[in-house]
Amino acid sequence: MEKRFIYADNAATTPVSEEVLAAMLPHFRTAYGNPSSIYKLGRDAQRDIETAREKVAKALGAEPAEIFFTSCGSESDNWALKGTAERLAKKGKKHIITSVFEHHAILHTCEYLEKQGYEVTYVPVSDKGIVDPEDIRKAIREDTALVSIMYANNEIGTIQPIEEIAAICHEKGVLFHTDAVQAVGHVEIDVKKQGIDMLSLSGHKIHAQKGIGVLYVKKGIVLPNLIHGGGQERAKRAGTENVPAIVGLGVAIEAATRNIAEKAAVITPRRNRLIDGLLTIPYTRLNGDRDRRLPGNLNISFEGIEGESLLLMLDMNGICASSGSACTSGSLDPSHVLLSIGLKHEVAHGSLRLSIEEDVSDEDIDYILETVPKVVERLRAMSPVWEKMMKGEKYE
Ligand SMILES: *Cc1c(COP(=O)(O)O)cnc(C)c1O
């Protein structure tokens, strides 16, 4: 097959869509007013921000007054955790519950809070990559302030039992936050129906630009101000608004949530074809539950090879993908997500994540299914680990 270019790393970031870009452009050159200004140019910008806020609210089943624009998903996660911790510490609640396989925006914030004297319980996940709501119930204490569990995992795509967890939290009078950065636009979300108190999302994962995010905060929950200054974002997060990015995010989330079921109907069979095809390679395994996962995500480990070499060789073949291993994170440790579901270090090192959307065609899937086995075979042929494995020797 002729070489192709295939972007299969949408969980890392997505391109800005044509319609998002078109909506943003006037806000750089003609509709550039400061939303706080009194004249029409400013008032128009203010109106466009509020329109975007309505679109975000509608997409989540929230009220516009519950939507705060931030600079990214990480900022939203930080604000939800640190803000709640600070607020509830005053009431003697200094315990937080999260899971072992959260995004670092959550885990590193929790580590910071531990250094500040908070206690954090990290609940485990099953070998399929799912949090057991009963583990949350058991972990909740008198002094628990917050439970934060991601909606869908960014590496293995597994979807968590959000409603059950939220119900347990409310039964016990504990707030519930979810990092829904990977879920928005791929699964139906309704914060009211699902009992979500706070939710983080990010623009660049849903075809808006990088550097824009949202924190939904349920009415009645008062977080401390994140940035002190002017009155923007109801004085909670000061600083002149990033109008183009906000307007773009409004258009992006409307588009992303418009036809979730139709998109899934196109993507899921392609993803399944990839899973079935790649699992025919010997010594491979699928990471994460096969069904309870995002429509476009697959994560597969190939024993005896290194993820980075695999990614580089796929790149030479025009395929952009990701791996849960070493160099990507600048450390030698394999992904904490893959270790959390019980993978051995050496298996976690040889992992491949593909995250596809509708633009990855059936022909593209054929190309991936033709390319990956060849690349894996070549890498195994050069791998001392693989050689030892095949001889039945111990390797580490
Ligand atoms: C990408 C991602 C984030 C971070 O979002 P940014 O906007 O890049 O800061 C947080 N959580 C999850 C699950 C993500 O996938």
Coordinates of C-alpha atoms and ligand atoms in Angstrom, one line a residue:
M1 CA 0.0 0.0 0.0
E2 CA 1.2 3.5 -0.8
K3 CA 2.4 5.6 2.2
R4 CA -0.3 7.6 3.9
F5 CA -0.4 10.3 6.6
I6 CA -2.7 9.2 9.4
Y7 CA -3.3 11.3 12.6
A8 CA -4.3 8.7 15.2
D9 CA -3.4 10.7 18.3
N10 CA -6.6 12.7 19.0
A11 CA -6.3 12.0 22.7
A12 CA -3.1 14.2 22.7
T13 CA -4.6 17.0 20.8
T14 CA -6.9 17.8 17.8
P15 CA -6.6 20.3 14.9
V16 CA -8.8 23.4 15.1
S17 CA -11.8 22.8 12.9
E18 CA -12.7 25.1 10.0
E19 CA -15.9 26.2 11.6
V20 CA -14.1 27.0 14.9
L21 CA -11.4 28.9 13.1
A22 CA -14.0 30.9 11.1
A23 CA -15.8 31.9 14.3
M24 CA -12.5 32.9 15.9
L25 CA -11.0 35.0 13.2
P26 CA -13.0 38.2 13.5
H27 CA -12.1 38.4 17.1
F28 CA -8.5 39.0 16.3
R29 CA -8.9 41.9 13.9
T30 CA -12.3 43.5 13.8
A31 CA -14.3 42.4 16.8
Y32 CA -11.3 43.0 19.1
G33 CA -13.0 45.0 21.9
N34 CA -12.3 44.5 25.5
P35 CA -15.3 42.7 26.9
S36 CA -15.2 45.0 29.9
S37 CA -15.4 48.2 27.8
I38 CA -18.7 50.2 27.7
Y39 CA -18.9 51.0 24.0
K40 CA -20.4 48.7 21.4
L41 CA -17.2 47.0 20.4
G42 CA -16.7 45.9 24.0
R43 CA -20.3 45.0 24.6
D44 CA -20.3 42.8 21.5
A45 CA -17.3 40.9 22.7
Q46 CA -19.0 40.5 26.1
R47 CA -22.1 39.2 24.3
D48 CA -20.0 36.7 22.3
I49 CA -18.5 35.4 25.5
E50 CA -21.9 34.9 27.0
T51 CA -23.1 33.1 23.9
A52 CA -20.2 30.7 24.1
R53 CA -20.9 30.2 27.8
E54 CA -24.5 29.3 26.9
K55 CA -23.3 26.8 24.4
V56 CA -20.9 25.1 26.9
A57 CA -23.7 25.0 29.5
K58 CA -26.1 23.5 27.1
A59 CA -23.6 20.8 26.0
L60 CA -23.2 19.7 29.6
G61 CA -26.7 20.2 30.9
A62 CA -25.6 23.0 33.1
E63 CA -26.6 26.7 33.7
P64 CA -24.4 29.4 32.1
A65 CA -23.7 30.8 35.6
E66 CA -22.0 27.5 36.4
I67 CA -19.5 27.7 33.6
F68 CA -16.0 29.3 34.2
F69 CA -13.5 29.7 31.4
T70 CA -9.9 28.8 32.3
S71 CA -6.7 28.5 30.3
C72 CA -6.7 24.7 30.1
G73 CA -7.9 21.4 31.4
S74 CA -4.9 21.3 33.9
E75 CA -5.9 24.7 35.3
S76 CA -9.5 23.5 35.8
D77 CA -8.3 20.4 37.6
N78 CA -6.0 22.5 39.8
W79 CA -8.7 25.0 40.7
A80 CA -11.3 22.3 41.5
L81 CA -8.9 20.4 43.8
K82 CA -7.0 23.2 45.5
G83 CA -10.0 25.4 45.7
T84 CA -12.1 22.8 47.3
A85 CA -9.3 21.7 49.6
E86 CA -8.8 25.3 50.8
R87 CA -12.5 25.9 51.3
L88 CA -13.3 22.7 53.2
A89 CA -10.1 22.7 55.3
K90 CA -11.7 25.5 57.2
K91 CA -14.5 23.0 58.2
G92 CA -11.9 20.4 59.2
K93 CA -12.2 18.4 56.1
K94 CA -8.7 17.7 54.8
H95 CA -9.1 14.3 53.1
I96 CA -9.4 13.8 49.3
I97 CA -10.1 10.6 47.3
T98 CA -8.9 10.1 43.8
S99 CA -7.7 7.1 41.7
V100 CA -4.3 5.8 41.0
F101 CA -4.6 6.3 37.2
E102 CA -5.7 9.9 36.9
H103 CA -4.0 12.4 34.7
H104 CA -1.0 14.1 36.2
A105 CA -3.0 17.4 36.4
I106 CA -4.9 15.6 39.2
L107 CA -2.1 13.4 40.6
H108 CA 0.5 16.1 40.9
T109 CA -2.0 18.5 42.5
C110 CA -2.8 15.8 45.0
E111 CA 0.9 15.3 45.8
Y112 CA 1.2 19.0 46.3
L113 CA -1.8 19.0 48.7
E114 CA -0.3 16.1 50.6
K115 CA 2.8 18.3 51.2
Q116 CA 0.4 21.0 52.5
G117 CA -0.9 18.6 55.1
Y118 CA -3.9 17.1 53.3
E119 CA -4.5 13.4 53.2
V120 CA -5.2 11.7 49.9
T121 CA -6.5 8.2 49.3
Y122 CA -5.7 6.7 45.9
V123 CA -8.3 4.0 45.1
P124 CA -7.1 1.2 42.8
V125 CA -8.5 0.3 39.4
S126 CA -9.4 -3.2 38.1
D127 CA -7.3 -5.0 35.6
K128 CA -9.8 -3.8 33.0
G129 CA -9.1 -0.2 34.0
I130 CA -12.4 0.5 35.9
V131 CA -12.8 2.1 39.3
D132 CA -15.1 0.1 41.7
P133 CA -17.6 2.6 43.3
E134 CA -17.6 0.4 46.4
D135 CA -13.9 1.3 46.9
I136 CA -15.0 4.9 46.9
R137 CA -17.7 4.2 49.5
K138 CA -15.1 2.4 51.7
A139 CA -12.6 5.2 51.4
I140 CA -15.0 8.0 52.4
R141 CA -14.4 9.3 55.9
E142 CA -16.0 12.0 58.2
D143 CA -13.3 14.5 57.0
T144 CA -13.5 13.7 53.3
A145 CA -13.9 16.9 51.3
L146 CA -13.8 15.8 47.7
V147 CA -13.8 12.8 45.4
S148 CA -12.2 13.3 42.0
I149 CA -12.4 10.5 39.4
M150 CA -11.8 10.9 35.7
Y151 CA -14.7 10.3 33.3
A152 CA -12.6 8.5 30.8
N153 CA -8.9 7.6 31.0
N154 CA -6.6 9.3 28.6
E155 CA -4.3 6.3 27.9
I156 CA -6.6 3.3 27.9
G157 CA -9.9 5.1 27.2
T158 CA -11.9 3.3 29.9
I159 CA -15.1 5.0 30.9
Q160 CA -15.8 5.1 34.7
P161 CA -19.1 4.5 36.5
I162 CA -19.5 8.3 37.1
E163 CA -23.2 8.2 38.1
E164 CA -22.7 5.5 40.7
I165 CA -19.7 7.2 42.2
A166 CA -21.6 10.6 42.3
A167 CA -24.5 8.9 44.0
I168 CA -22.3 7.5 46.7
C169 CA -20.6 10.9 47.3
H170 CA -24.0 12.6 47.7
E171 CA -25.3 10.0 50.0
K172 CA -22.2 10.7 52.2
G173 CA -22.3 14.5 51.7
V174 CA -19.0 14.7 49.8
L175 CA -18.4 16.8 46.7
F176 CA -17.7 15.0 43.4
H177 CA -15.4 16.3 40.7
T178 CA -14.6 14.6 37.4
D179 CA -11.8 15.3 34.9
A180 CA -13.9 14.9 31.7
V181 CA -11.3 16.2 29.3
Q182 CA -11.3 12.9 27.3
A183 CA -15.0 12.2 27.6
V184 CA -16.6 15.5 26.3
G185 CA -17.7 15.1 22.7
H186 CA -17.4 11.3 22.9
V187 CA -19.9 10.3 25.5
E188 CA -23.2 11.9 26.5
I189 CA -22.7 14.0 29.6
D190 CA -25.5 15.6 31.7
V191 CA -24.0 17.1 34.9
K192 CA -27.5 17.5 36.5
K193 CA -28.7 14.0 35.7
Q194 CA -25.4 12.4 36.6
G195 CA -24.9 14.3 39.9
I196 CA -21.6 15.9 38.9
D197 CA -20.6 18.8 41.2
M198 CA -17.5 20.0 39.2
L199 CA -16.2 19.0 35.8
S200 CA -13.1 19.9 33.9
L201 CA -12.8 20.1 30.1
S202 CA -10.2 21.3 27.6
G203 CA -10.7 23.0 24.2
H204 CA -7.8 21.4 22.3
K205 CA -9.1 17.9 22.7
I206 CA -12.3 18.8 20.9
H207 CA -11.1 20.9 17.9
A208 CA -10.8 24.3 19.7
Q209 CA -7.4 25.8 20.2
K210 CA -4.8 25.0 22.8
G211 CA -4.9 27.1 26.0
I212 CA -8.6 27.2 26.7
G213 CA -10.6 25.2 29.2
V214 CA -13.7 25.2 31.4
L215 CA -14.5 24.4 34.9
Y216 CA -18.2 23.7 35.6
V217 CA -19.0 24.4 39.2
K218 CA -22.5 23.6 40.5
K219 CA -24.5 26.5 41.8
G220 CA -24.1 26.8 45.5
I221 CA -20.5 25.7 45.6
V222 CA -18.3 28.7 46.1
L223 CA -14.7 28.2 45.1
P224 CA -12.0 30.6 46.3
N225 CA -10.8 33.1 43.6
L226 CA -8.2 31.6 41.3
I227 CA -6.8 34.8 40.0
H228 CA -7.3 38.1 41.9
G229 CA -7.8 41.2 39.9
G230 CA -10.7 42.5 37.8
G231 CA -14.2 41.3 37.7
Q232 CA -13.9 38.8 34.8
E233 CA -15.5 35.4 35.3
R234 CA -17.6 36.8 38.1
A235 CA -14.4 38.0 39.8
K236 CA -13.3 34.4 40.3
R237 CA -10.6 34.3 37.6
A238 CA -9.5 37.8 36.7
G239 CA -7.7 38.8 33.5
T240 CA -9.0 40.1 30.2
E241 CA -10.8 37.2 28.6
N242 CA -9.3 35.2 25.7
V243 CA -12.2 36.1 23.5
P244 CA -11.2 34.3 20.3
A245 CA -10.5 31.1 22.2
I246 CA -13.7 31.3 24.2
V247 CA -15.8 31.9 21.1
G248 CA -14.0 29.0 19.4
L249 CA -14.6 26.7 22.3
G250 CA -18.3 27.5 22.2
V251 CA -18.5 26.5 18.5
A252 CA -16.3 23.4 19.1
I253 CA -18.3 22.0 22.0
E254 CA -21.6 22.5 20.2
A255 CA -20.2 20.6 17.2
A256 CA -18.6 17.9 19.3
T257 CA -21.7 17.1 21.2
R258 CA -24.2 17.4 18.3
N259 CA -24.0 13.9 17.0
I260 CA -22.1 11.8 19.5
A261 CA -24.1 8.6 18.7
E262 CA -23.6 8.9 14.9
K263 CA -19.9 9.5 15.3
A264 CA -19.6 6.5 17.6
A265 CA -21.4 4.4 15.1
V266 CA -18.8 5.2 12.5
I267 CA -15.7 5.0 14.7
T268 CA -16.4 2.0 16.9
P269 CA -16.4 -0.7 14.1
R270 CA -13.2 0.8 12.7
R271 CA -11.6 0.7 16.2
N272 CA -12.8 -2.8 16.7
R273 CA -11.3 -3.8 13.4
L274 CA -8.0 -2.4 14.6
I275 CA -8.2 -4.2 17.9
D276 CA -9.0 -7.6 16.3
G277 CA -6.4 -7.1 13.6
L278 CA -3.6 -6.1 15.9
L279 CA -4.4 -8.8 18.4
T280 CA -3.6 -11.4 15.7
I281 CA 0.1 -10.4 16.2
P282 CA 1.5 -13.0 18.7
Y283 CA 2.3 -11.9 22.3
T284 CA 0.0 -8.8 22.3
R285 CA -2.8 -7.7 24.7
L286 CA -5.5 -5.1 24.7
N287 CA -5.3 -2.7 27.7
G288 CA -8.5 -1.6 29.2
D289 CA -12.0 -3.1 29.0
R290 CA -13.0 -3.9 25.4
D291 CA -16.5 -2.4 25.6
R292 CA -16.5 0.2 28.3
R293 CA -14.0 2.4 26.4
L294 CA -14.1 5.6 24.3
P295 CA -15.2 4.8 20.7
G296 CA -11.9 5.9 19.2
N297 CA -9.4 4.6 21.7
L298 CA -7.3 1.4 21.6
N299 CA -4.2 0.6 23.6
I300 CA -2.2 -2.5 22.9
S301 CA 1.0 -3.9 24.3
F302 CA 3.4 -5.8 22.2
E303 CA 5.9 -7.8 24.2
G304 CA 9.6 -7.6 23.5
I305 CA 9.7 -4.1 22.0
E306 CA 10.1 -0.5 23.1
G307 CA 7.2 1.9 22.6
E308 CA 9.5 4.8 21.5
S309 CA 11.1 2.8 18.7
L310 CA 7.6 1.7 17.6
L311 CA 6.4 5.3 17.5
L312 CA 9.4 6.5 15.5
M313 CA 9.0 3.7 13.0
L314 CA 5.3 4.4 12.7
D315 CA 6.1 8.1 12.2
M316 CA 8.4 7.1 9.3
N317 CA 5.4 5.4 7.9
G318 CA 3.2 8.4 8.3
I319 CA 1.3 7.3 11.3
C320 CA 1.1 9.6 14.4
A321 CA 0.4 7.6 17.5
S322 CA 1.3 7.6 21.2
S323 CA 2.8 5.2 23.7
G324 CA 2.6 4.8 27.5
S325 CA 6.3 4.7 28.0
A326 CA 9.5 6.3 28.9
C327 CA 10.8 9.1 26.7
T328 CA 7.4 10.6 26.0
S329 CA 7.2 11.7 29.7
G330 CA 11.0 12.4 29.9
S331 CA 11.3 9.6 32.5
L332 CA 12.4 6.0 32.4
D333 CA 9.3 4.8 34.3
P334 CA 6.5 3.2 32.2
S335 CA 3.1 4.8 32.3
H336 CA 1.4 4.8 35.8
V337 CA -1.8 4.0 34.0
L338 CA -0.5 0.7 32.5
L339 CA 1.1 -0.3 35.8
S340 CA -2.1 0.4 37.6
I341 CA -3.9 -2.2 35.6
G342 CA -1.3 -4.8 36.5
L343 CA 1.1 -4.7 33.5
K344 CA 4.7 -5.7 34.1
H345 CA 7.2 -3.0 33.4
E346 CA 8.6 -4.7 30.3
V347 CA 5.1 -5.2 28.8
A348 CA 4.0 -1.6 29.6
H349 CA 7.1 -0.4 27.7
G350 CA 5.9 -1.8 24.5
S351 CA 2.5 -0.1 24.3
L352 CA 0.7 1.7 21.6
R353 CA -2.2 4.1 21.9
L354 CA -4.2 4.9 18.8
S355 CA -7.0 7.5 19.2
I356 CA -9.0 7.9 16.0
E357 CA -11.9 10.1 14.8
E358 CA -14.1 9.8 11.8
D359 CA -11.5 11.2 9.4
V360 CA -9.5 8.0 9.8
S361 CA -11.1 6.0 6.9
D362 CA -11.5 2.3 6.4
E363 CA -8.5 2.5 4.0
D364 CA -6.5 4.1 6.7
I365 CA -7.4 1.3 9.0
D366 CA -6.2 -1.2 6.3
Y367 CA -2.9 0.8 6.1
I368 CA -2.4 0.7 9.9
L369 CA -3.2 -3.0 9.9
E370 CA -0.6 -3.6 7.2
T371 CA 2.1 -1.4 8.7
V372 CA 2.0 -2.2 12.4
P373 CA 2.7 -5.9 12.2
K374 CA 5.6 -5.3 9.8
V375 CA 7.1 -2.8 12.2
V376 CA 6.6 -5.0 15.2
E377 CA 8.2 -7.9 13.5
R378 CA 11.2 -5.8 12.5
L379 CA 11.6 -4.4 16.0
R380 CA 11.3 -7.8 17.6
A381 CA 14.0 -9.1 15.2
M382 CA 16.4 -6.5 16.6
S383 CA 15.3 -6.9 20.3
P384 CA 17.5 -8.7 22.8
V385 CA 14.5 -8.9 25.1
W386 CA 12.5 -10.7 22.5
E387 CA 15.3 -13.1 21.7
K388 CA 15.5 -14.0 25.4
M389 CA 11.8 -14.4 25.6
M390 CA 11.8 -16.8 22.6
K391 CA 14.5 -18.9 24.2
G392 CA 12.5 -19.1 27.3
E393 CA 15.2 -17.3 29.3
K394 CA 14.5 -14.9 32.1
Y395 CA 14.6 -11.2 31.1
E396 CA 14.1 -8.0 32.9
Ligands
LIG1 C1 -5.2 16.5 28.1 C2 -5.8 16.2 29.4 C3 -5.7 17.1 30.5 C4 -4.9 18.4 30.3 O1 -5.6 19.4 29.5 P1 -4.8 20.6 29.0 O2 -5.8 21.5 28.4 O3 -3.8 20.1 28.0 O4 -4.1 21.2 30.2 C5 -6.2 16.8 31.7 N1 -6.8 15.6 31.8 C6 -6.9 14.7 30.9 C7 -7.6 13.4 31.1 C8 -6.4 15.0 29.6 O5 -6.5 14.1 28.6

